[in-house]
Short mmCIF file of C-alpha atoms and ligand atoms in Angstrom, two decimals:
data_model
loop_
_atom_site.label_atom_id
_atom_site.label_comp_id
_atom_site.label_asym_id
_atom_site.label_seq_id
_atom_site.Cartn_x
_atom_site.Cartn_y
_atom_site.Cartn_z
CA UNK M 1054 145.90 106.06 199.01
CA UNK M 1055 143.71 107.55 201.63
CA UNK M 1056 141.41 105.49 203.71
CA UNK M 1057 137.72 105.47 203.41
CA UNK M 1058 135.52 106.63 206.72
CA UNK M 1059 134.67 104.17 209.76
CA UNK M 1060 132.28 101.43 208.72
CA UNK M 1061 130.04 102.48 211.42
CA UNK M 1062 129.08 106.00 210.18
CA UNK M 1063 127.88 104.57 206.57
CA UNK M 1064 125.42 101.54 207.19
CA UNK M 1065 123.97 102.97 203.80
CA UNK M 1066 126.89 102.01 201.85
CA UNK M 1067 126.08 98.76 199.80
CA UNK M 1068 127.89 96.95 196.95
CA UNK M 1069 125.80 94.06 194.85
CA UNK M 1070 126.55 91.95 191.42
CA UNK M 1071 124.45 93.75 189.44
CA UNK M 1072 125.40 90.20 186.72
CA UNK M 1073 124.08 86.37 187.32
CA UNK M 1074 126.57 84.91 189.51
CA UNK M 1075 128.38 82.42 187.89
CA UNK M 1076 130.59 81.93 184.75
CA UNK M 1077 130.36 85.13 182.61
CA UNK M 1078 132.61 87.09 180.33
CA UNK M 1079 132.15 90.08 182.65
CA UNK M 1080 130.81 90.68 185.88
CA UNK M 1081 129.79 94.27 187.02
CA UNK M 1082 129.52 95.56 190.72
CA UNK M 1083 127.85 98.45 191.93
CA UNK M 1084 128.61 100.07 194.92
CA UNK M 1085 126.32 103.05 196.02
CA UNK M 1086 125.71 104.99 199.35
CA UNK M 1087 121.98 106.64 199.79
CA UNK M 1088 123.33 109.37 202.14
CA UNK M 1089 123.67 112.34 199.78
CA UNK M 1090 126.33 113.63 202.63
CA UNK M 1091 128.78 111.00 202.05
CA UNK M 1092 128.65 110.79 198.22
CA UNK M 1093 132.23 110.66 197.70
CA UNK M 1094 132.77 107.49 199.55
CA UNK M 1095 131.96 104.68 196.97
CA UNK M 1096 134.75 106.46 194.98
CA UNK M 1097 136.69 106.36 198.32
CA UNK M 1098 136.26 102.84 199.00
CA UNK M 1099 136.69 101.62 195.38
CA UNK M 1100 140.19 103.88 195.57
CA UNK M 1101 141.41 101.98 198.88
CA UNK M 1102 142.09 98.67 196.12
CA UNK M 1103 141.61 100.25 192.51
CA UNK M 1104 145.25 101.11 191.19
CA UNK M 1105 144.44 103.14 187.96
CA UNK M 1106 146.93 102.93 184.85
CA UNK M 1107 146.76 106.63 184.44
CA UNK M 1108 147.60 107.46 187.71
CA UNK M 1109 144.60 109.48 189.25
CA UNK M 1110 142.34 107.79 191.63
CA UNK M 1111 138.70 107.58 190.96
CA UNK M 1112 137.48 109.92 193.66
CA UNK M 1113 139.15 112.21 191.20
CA UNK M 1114 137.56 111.44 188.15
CA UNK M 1115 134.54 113.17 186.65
CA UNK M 1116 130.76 110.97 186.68
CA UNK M 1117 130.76 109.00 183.47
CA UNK M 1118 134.45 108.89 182.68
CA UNK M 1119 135.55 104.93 182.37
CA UNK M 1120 138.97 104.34 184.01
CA UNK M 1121 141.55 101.26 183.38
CA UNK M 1122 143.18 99.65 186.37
CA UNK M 1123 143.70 96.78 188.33
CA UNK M 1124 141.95 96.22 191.37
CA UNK M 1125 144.36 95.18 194.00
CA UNK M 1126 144.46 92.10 196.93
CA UNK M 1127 147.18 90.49 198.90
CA UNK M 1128 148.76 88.81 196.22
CA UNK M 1129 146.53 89.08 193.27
CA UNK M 1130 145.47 91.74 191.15
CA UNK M 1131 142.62 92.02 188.43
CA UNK M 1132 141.95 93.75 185.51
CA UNK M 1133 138.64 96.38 186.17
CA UNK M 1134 137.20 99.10 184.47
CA UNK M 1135 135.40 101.56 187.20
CA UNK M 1136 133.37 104.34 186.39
CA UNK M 1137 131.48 106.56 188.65
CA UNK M 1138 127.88 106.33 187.41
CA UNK M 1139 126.62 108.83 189.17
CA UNK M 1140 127.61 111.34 192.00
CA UNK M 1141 126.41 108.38 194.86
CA UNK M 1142 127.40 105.40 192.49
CA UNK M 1143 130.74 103.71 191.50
CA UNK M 1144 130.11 100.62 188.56
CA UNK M 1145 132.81 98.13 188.95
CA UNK M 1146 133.45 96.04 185.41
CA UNK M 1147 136.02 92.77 185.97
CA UNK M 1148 136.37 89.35 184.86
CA UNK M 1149 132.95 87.13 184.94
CA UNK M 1150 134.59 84.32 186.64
CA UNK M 1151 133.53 83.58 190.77
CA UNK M 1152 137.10 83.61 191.60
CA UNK M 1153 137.60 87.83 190.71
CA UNK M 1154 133.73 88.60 191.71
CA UNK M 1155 134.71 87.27 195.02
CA UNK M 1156 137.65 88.95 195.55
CA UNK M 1157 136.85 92.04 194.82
CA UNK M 1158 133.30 92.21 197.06
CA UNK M 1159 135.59 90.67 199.58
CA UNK M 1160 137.57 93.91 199.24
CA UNK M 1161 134.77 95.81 199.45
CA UNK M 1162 133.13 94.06 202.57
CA UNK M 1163 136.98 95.02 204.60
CA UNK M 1164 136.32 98.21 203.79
CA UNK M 1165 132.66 98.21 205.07
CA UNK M 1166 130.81 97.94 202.68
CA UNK M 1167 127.25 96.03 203.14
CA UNK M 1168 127.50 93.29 200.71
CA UNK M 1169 123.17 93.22 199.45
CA UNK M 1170 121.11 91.89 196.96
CA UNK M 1171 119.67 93.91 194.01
CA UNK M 1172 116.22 94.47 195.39
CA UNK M 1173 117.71 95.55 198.48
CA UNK M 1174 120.01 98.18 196.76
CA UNK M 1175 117.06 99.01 194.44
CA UNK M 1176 115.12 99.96 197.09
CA UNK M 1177 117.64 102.46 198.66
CA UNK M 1178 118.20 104.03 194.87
CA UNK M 1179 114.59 104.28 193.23
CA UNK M 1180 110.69 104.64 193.86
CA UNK M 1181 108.17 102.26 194.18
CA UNK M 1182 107.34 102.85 191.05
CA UNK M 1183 111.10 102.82 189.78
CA UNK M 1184 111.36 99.52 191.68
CA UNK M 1185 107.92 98.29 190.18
CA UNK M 1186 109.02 98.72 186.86
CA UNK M 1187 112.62 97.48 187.57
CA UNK M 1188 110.74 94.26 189.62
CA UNK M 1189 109.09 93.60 186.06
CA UNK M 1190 111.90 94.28 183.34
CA UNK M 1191 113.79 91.54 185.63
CA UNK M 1192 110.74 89.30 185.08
CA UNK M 1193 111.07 89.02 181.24
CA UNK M 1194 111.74 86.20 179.78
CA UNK M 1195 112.33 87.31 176.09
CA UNK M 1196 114.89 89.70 174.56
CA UNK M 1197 112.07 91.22 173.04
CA UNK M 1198 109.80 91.96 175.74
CA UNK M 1199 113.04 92.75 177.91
CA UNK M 1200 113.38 95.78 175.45
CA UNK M 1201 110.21 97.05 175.69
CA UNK M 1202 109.80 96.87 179.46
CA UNK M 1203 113.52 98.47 179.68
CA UNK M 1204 111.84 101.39 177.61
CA UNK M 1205 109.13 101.91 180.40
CA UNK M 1206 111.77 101.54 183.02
CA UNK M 1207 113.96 104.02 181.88
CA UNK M 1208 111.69 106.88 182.28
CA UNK M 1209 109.39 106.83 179.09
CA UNK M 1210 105.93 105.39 181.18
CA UNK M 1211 107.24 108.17 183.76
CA UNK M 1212 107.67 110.85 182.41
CA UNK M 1213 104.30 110.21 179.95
CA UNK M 1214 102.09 109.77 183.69
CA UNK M 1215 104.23 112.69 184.95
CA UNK M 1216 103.35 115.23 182.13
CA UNK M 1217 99.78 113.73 182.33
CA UNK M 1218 99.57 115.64 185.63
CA UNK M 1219 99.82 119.29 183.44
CA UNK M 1220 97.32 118.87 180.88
CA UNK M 1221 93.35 119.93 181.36
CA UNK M 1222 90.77 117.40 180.37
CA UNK M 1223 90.30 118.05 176.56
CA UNK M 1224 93.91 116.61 176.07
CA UNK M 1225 94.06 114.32 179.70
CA UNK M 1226 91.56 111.54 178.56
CA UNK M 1227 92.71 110.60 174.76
CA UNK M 1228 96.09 110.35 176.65
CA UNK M 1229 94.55 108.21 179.41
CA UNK M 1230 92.85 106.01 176.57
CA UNK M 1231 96.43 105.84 174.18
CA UNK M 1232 97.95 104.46 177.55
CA UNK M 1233 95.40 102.30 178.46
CA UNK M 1234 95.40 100.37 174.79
CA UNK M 1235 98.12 98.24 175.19
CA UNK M 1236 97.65 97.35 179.17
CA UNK M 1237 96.90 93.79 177.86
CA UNK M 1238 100.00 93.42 176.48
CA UNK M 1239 101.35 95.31 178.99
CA UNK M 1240 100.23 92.41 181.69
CA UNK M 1241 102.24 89.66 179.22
CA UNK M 1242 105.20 91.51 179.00
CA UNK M 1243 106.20 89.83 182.62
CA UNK M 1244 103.22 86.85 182.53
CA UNK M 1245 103.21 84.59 178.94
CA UNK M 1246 100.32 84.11 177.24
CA UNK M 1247 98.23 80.58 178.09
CA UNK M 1248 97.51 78.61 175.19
CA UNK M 1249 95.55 75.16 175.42
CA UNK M 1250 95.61 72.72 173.17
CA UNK M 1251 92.28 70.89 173.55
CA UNK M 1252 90.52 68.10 171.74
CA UNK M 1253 89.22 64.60 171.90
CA UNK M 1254 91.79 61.91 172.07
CA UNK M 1255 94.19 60.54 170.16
CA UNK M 1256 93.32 63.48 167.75
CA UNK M 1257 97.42 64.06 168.26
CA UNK M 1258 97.57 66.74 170.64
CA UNK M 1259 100.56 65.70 172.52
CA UNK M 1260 102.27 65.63 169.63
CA UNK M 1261 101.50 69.39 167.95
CA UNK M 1262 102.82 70.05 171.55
CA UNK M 1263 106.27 68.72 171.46
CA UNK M 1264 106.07 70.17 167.51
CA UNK M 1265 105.80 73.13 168.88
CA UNK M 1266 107.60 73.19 171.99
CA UNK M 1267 110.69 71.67 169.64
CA UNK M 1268 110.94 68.84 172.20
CA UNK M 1269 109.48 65.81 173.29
CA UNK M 1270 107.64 67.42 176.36
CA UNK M 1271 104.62 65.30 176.63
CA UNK M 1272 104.29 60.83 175.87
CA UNK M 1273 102.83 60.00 172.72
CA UNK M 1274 101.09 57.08 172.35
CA UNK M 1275 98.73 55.10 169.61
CA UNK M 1276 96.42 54.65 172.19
CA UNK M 1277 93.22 57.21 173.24
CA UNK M 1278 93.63 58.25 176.88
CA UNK M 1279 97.43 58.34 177.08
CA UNK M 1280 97.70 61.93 178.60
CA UNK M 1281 95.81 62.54 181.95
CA UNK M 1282 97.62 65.60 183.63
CA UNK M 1283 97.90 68.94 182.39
CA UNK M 1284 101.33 69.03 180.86
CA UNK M 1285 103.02 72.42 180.40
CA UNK M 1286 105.88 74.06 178.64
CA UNK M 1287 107.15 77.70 178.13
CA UNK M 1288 108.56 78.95 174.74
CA UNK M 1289 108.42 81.85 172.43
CA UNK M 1290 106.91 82.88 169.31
CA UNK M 1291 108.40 86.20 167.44
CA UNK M 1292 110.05 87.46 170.64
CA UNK M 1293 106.55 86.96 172.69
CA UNK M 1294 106.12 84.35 175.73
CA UNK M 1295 103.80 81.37 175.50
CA UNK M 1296 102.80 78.82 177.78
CA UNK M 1297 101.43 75.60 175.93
CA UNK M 1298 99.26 73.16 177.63
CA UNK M 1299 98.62 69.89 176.69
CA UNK M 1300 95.64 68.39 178.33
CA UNK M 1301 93.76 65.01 178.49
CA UNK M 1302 91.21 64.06 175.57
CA UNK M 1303 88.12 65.12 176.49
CA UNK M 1304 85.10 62.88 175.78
CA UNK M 1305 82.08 60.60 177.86
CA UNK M 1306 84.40 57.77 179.87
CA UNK M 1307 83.56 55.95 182.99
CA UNK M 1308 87.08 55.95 184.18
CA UNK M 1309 87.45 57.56 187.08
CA UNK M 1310 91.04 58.70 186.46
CA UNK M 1311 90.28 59.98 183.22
CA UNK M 1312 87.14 62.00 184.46
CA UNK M 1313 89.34 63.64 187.10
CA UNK M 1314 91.69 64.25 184.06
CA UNK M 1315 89.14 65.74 181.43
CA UNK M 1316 88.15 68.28 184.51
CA UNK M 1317 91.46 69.72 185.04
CA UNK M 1318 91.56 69.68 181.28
CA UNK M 1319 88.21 72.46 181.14
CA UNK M 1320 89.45 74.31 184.07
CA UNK M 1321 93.05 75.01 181.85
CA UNK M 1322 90.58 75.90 179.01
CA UNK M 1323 88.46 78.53 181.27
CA UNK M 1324 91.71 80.16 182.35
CA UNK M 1325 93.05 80.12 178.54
CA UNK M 1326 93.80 82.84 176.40
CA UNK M 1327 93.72 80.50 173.42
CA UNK M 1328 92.27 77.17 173.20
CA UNK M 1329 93.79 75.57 169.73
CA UNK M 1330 90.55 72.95 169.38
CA UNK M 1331 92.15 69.79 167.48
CA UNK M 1332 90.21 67.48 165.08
CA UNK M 1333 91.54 64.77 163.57
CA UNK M 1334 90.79 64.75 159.64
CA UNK M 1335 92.06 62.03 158.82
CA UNK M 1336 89.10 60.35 160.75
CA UNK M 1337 85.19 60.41 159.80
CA UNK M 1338 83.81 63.18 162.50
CA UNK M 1339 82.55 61.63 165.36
CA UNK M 1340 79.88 62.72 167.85
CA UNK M 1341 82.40 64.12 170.54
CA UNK M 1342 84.04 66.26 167.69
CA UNK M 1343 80.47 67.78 167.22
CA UNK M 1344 80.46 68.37 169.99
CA UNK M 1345 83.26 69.85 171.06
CA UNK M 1346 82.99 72.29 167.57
CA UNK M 1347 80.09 73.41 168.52
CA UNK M 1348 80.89 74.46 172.22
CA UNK M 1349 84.57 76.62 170.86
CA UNK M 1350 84.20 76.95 167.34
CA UNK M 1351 81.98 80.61 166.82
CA UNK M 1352 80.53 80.90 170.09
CA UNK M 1353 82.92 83.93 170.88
CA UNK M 1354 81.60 84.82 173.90
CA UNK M 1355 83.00 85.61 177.06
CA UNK M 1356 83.12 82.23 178.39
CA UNK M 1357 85.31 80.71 175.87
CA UNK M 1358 88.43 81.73 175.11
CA UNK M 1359 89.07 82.93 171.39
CA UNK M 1360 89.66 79.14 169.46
CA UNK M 1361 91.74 78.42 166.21
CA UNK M 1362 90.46 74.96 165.15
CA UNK M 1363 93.38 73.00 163.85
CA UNK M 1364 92.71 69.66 160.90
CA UNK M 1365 95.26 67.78 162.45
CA UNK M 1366 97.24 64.54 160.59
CA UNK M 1367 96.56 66.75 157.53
CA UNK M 1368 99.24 64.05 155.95
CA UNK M 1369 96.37 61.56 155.53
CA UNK M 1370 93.39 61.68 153.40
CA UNK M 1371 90.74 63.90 154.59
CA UNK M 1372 87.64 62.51 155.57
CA UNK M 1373 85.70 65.66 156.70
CA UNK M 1374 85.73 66.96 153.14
CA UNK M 1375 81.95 67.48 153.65
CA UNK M 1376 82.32 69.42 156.62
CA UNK M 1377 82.71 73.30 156.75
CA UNK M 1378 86.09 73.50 158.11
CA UNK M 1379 87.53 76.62 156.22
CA UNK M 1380 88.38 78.78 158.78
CA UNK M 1381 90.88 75.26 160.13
CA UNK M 1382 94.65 75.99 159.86
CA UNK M 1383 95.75 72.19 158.36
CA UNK M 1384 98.72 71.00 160.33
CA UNK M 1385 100.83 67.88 160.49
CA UNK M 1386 102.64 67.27 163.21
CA UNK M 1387 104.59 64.67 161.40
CA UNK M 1388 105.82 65.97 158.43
CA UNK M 1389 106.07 69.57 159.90
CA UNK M 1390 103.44 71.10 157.69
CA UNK M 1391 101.69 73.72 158.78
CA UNK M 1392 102.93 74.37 162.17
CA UNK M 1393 104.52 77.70 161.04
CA UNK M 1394 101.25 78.42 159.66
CA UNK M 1395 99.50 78.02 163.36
CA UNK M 1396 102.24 79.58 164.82
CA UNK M 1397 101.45 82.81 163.37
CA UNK M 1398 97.93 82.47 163.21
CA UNK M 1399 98.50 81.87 166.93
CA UNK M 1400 100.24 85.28 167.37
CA UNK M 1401 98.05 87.10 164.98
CA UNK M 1402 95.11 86.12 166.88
CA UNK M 1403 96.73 86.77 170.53
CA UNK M 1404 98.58 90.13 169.45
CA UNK M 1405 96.69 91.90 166.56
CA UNK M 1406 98.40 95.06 166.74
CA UNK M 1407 102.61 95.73 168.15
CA UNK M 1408 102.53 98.88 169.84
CA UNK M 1409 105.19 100.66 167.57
CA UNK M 1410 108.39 101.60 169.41
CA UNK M 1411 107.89 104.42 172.09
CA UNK M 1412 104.69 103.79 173.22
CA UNK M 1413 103.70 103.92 177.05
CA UNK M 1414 102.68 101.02 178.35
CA UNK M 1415 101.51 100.22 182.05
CA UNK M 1416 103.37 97.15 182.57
CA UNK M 1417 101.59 95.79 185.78
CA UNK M 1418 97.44 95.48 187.26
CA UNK M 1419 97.84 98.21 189.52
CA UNK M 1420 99.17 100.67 187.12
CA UNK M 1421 96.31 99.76 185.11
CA UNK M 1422 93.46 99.80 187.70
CA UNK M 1423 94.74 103.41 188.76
CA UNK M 1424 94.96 104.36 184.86
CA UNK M 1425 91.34 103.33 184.10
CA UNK M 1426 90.19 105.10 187.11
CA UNK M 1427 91.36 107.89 185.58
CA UNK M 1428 90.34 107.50 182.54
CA UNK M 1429 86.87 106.58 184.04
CA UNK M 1430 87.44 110.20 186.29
CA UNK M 1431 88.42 112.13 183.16
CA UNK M 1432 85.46 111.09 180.94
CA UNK M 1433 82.89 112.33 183.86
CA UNK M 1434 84.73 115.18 183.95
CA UNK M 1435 86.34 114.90 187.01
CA UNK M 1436 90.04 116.33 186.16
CA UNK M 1437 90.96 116.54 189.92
CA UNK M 1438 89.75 113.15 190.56
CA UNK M 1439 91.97 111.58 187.21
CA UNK M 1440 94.64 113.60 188.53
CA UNK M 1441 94.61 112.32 192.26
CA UNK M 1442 94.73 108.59 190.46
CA UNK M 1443 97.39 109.44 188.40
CA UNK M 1444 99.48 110.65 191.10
CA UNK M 1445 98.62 107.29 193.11
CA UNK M 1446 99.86 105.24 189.92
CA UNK M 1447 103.09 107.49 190.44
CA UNK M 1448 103.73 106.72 193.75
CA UNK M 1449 103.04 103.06 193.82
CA UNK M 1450 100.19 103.22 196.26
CA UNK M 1451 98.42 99.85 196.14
CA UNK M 1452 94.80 100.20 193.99
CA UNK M 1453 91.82 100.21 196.23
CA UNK M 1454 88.95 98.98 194.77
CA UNK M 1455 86.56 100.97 196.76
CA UNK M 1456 83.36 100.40 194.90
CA UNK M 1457 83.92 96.74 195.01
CA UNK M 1458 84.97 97.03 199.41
CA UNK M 1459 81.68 98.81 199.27
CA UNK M 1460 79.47 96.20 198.16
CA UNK M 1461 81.36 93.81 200.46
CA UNK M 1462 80.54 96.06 203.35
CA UNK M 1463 83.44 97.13 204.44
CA UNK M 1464 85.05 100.57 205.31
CA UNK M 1465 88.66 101.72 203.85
N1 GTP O 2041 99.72 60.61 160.60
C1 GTP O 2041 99.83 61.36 161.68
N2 GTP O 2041 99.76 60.81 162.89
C2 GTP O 2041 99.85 61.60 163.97
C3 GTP O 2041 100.03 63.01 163.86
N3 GTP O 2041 100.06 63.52 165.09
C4 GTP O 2041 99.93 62.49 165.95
N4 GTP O 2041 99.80 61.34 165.29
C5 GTP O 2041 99.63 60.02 165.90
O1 GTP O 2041 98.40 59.99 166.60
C6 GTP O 2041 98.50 59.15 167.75
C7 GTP O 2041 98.05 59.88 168.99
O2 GTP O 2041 98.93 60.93 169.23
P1 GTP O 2041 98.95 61.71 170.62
O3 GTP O 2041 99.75 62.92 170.40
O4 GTP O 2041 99.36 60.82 171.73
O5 GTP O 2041 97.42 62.08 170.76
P2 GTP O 2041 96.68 62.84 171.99
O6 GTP O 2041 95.63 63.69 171.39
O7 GTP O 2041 97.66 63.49 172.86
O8 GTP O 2041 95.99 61.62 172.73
P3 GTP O 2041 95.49 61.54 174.26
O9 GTP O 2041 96.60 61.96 175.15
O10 GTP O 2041 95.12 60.12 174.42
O11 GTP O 2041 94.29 62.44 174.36
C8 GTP O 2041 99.96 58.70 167.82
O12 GTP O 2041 100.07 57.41 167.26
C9 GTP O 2041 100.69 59.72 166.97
O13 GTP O 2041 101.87 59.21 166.36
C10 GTP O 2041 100.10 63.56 162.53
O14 GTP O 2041 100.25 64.78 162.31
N5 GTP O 2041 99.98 62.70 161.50
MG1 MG O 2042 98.15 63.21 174.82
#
């Protein structure tokens, strides 16, 4: 088997576990040099412990053809499948477990080989804007929203910005605006939506938590007051990421605690995207209900977040049968009924419209500041202006709001 070149020469060669370390079915490494001059020496290094059953080493196997071996120590040997990926990239497939993972990047380190981390690797292999988009498919917490920002990562957001670059402005700003109506979703792809669930207390609010959370996240208690912190919890509706906070009952107390408690309950609501407003129906309405309807329930403007009012304890008589509560979704936390029913009024009301498969979505703010600035080039006719931004989305240049560094007086 011949020997791979001195260490020294190939600083760029790197090898990193592309899996989650740990216990795993199977674990895959990826060795890769950047120097397009020494392409062949992944394959070469691989070859110095990779014993293939047919015969022929890798370095002279064709990119994309999966070979069967056993990769080769002092006394051990393990079962791999290697494949060259690409002409500067050799994909390494073993056994999940620590004990071959180790063994074989110990391998690879005698040999020279840089042992890195992903980002590190990523960042000799891709763009910024590659890396961006790589940075935020690693971010997802859903299999669903994995998919989707896979799709923008493997070329589709790309190559859409790319062949913006050849239209002229008839066909360049419809584009711009197609891209630019799902940056929303775009943002919680990688950040969950924030969901509050507000109310006065005792109304039950811990409890639709843990109902929906499927857990018992936050202490329930027969007594008003019980929660004073913000209590959080992450889960997911239909594939989408939600963050649920449960905050303290908000109504008129001297209690010091409880003030401090009711504050960092309205600064969770100001920095919502949904506040679920809870009334208790199975009470008479009282004065801090009123209250609290009339500051979420219709207003719609900016400063509230959009509301769902939620009857709560709908298993009890209700007493607010006089009250105009139609638009309420009627949930009780303990029998179960209705939660499914806020659940995808909650979703609904978040995510009106699923972008159907294939569409382009900026995945991140600065994709979408240098999009609308495009856009916002493109409609005042400005082609060569939309095209400069576009070309800064492209090549990950940070977004510089100058209008705003202008008013602040200072100079870019
Ligand atoms: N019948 C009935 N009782 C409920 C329901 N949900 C909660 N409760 C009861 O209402 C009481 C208060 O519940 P919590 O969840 O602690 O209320 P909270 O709004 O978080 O109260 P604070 O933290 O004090 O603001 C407890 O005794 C719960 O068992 C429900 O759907 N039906
Ligand atoms: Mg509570």
């Amino acid at each position: 088997m011949s020997s791979p070149e001195p260490p020294s020469d190939t600083p760029n060669l790197t090898a990193v576990l592309l899996t989650p370390s740990g216990r795993g079915a199977v674990a895959v490494i990826r060795v890769h040099t950047a120097k397009p001059a020494h392409s062949d020496l992944p394959a070469k290094v691989v070859d110095a412990s990779f014993v293939s059953v047919s015969g022929r080493s890798l370095s002279e196997q064709p990119v994309g053809r999966l070979c069967y071996g056993h990769w080769t120590g002092d006394s051990t040997s393990e079962d791999v499948v290697v494949c060259r990926t690409d002409e500067s990239t050799v994909e390494v497939s073993c056994h999940g477990g620590r004990a071959a993972v180790n063994r074989i990047l110990d391998s690879l380190k005698a040999e020279g080989v840089l042992i890195v981390d992903w980002q590190t690797q990523q960042a000799t292999i891709s763009s910024p804007f590659d890396r961006e988009l790589a940075e935020a498919t690693s971010q997802a917490t859903t299999t669903r929203t994995a998919a989707m920002l896979l799709e923008q990562a493997t070329g589709r957001l790309k190559d859409a910005l790319t062949h913006l670059l050849e239209l002229d402005l008839a066909e360049i700003t419809p584009r711009l605006a197609e891209l630019l109506t799902f940056s929303q979703l775009g943002l919680h792809l990688t950040q969950p939506w924030k969901i509050v669930i507000a109310g006065r207390p005792n109304v039950g609010k811990s409890t639709l938590i843990n109902a929906l959370l499927g857990f018992e996240r936050a202490i329930v208690f027969d007594q008003p007051g019980t929660t004073r912190d913000v209590v959080t919890g992450m889960t997911a509706f239909d594939g989408w990421p939600f963050q649920l906070a449960d905050t303290a009952g908000i109504r008129n107390t001297d209690d010091e605690l409880e003030q401090a408690g009711i504050q960092r309950a309205r600064r969770t609501v100001e920095s919502a995207d949904l506040v679920c407003l809870l009334l208790d129906t199975s009470c008479p309405p009282t004065a801090e209900d009123e209250e609290l309807l009339a500051e979420f329930n219709g207003s719609k403007t900016d400063d509230v977040p959009p509301t769902i009012i939620v009857a709560h304890k709908a298993d009890l008589p209700d007493q607010w049968a006089e009250s105009n509560l139609d638009e309420a979704v009627r949930v009780s936390s303990a029998t179960g009924r209705g939660v499914e029913k806020l659940i995808s009024t909650i979703v609904e009301t978040l995510i009106p419209k699923i972008p159907p498969t294939s569409t382009n979505i900026p995945v991140s703010h600065r994709q979408i500041q240098w999009l609308d600035k495009a856009w916002q080039a493109a409609k005042a006719d400005d082609v060569a202006l939309a095209k400069v931004a576009i070309t800064n989305c492209l090549s990950g240049a940070v977004f510089v709001d100058e209008a705003a560094a202008a008013r602040h007086g200072s100079h870019i």
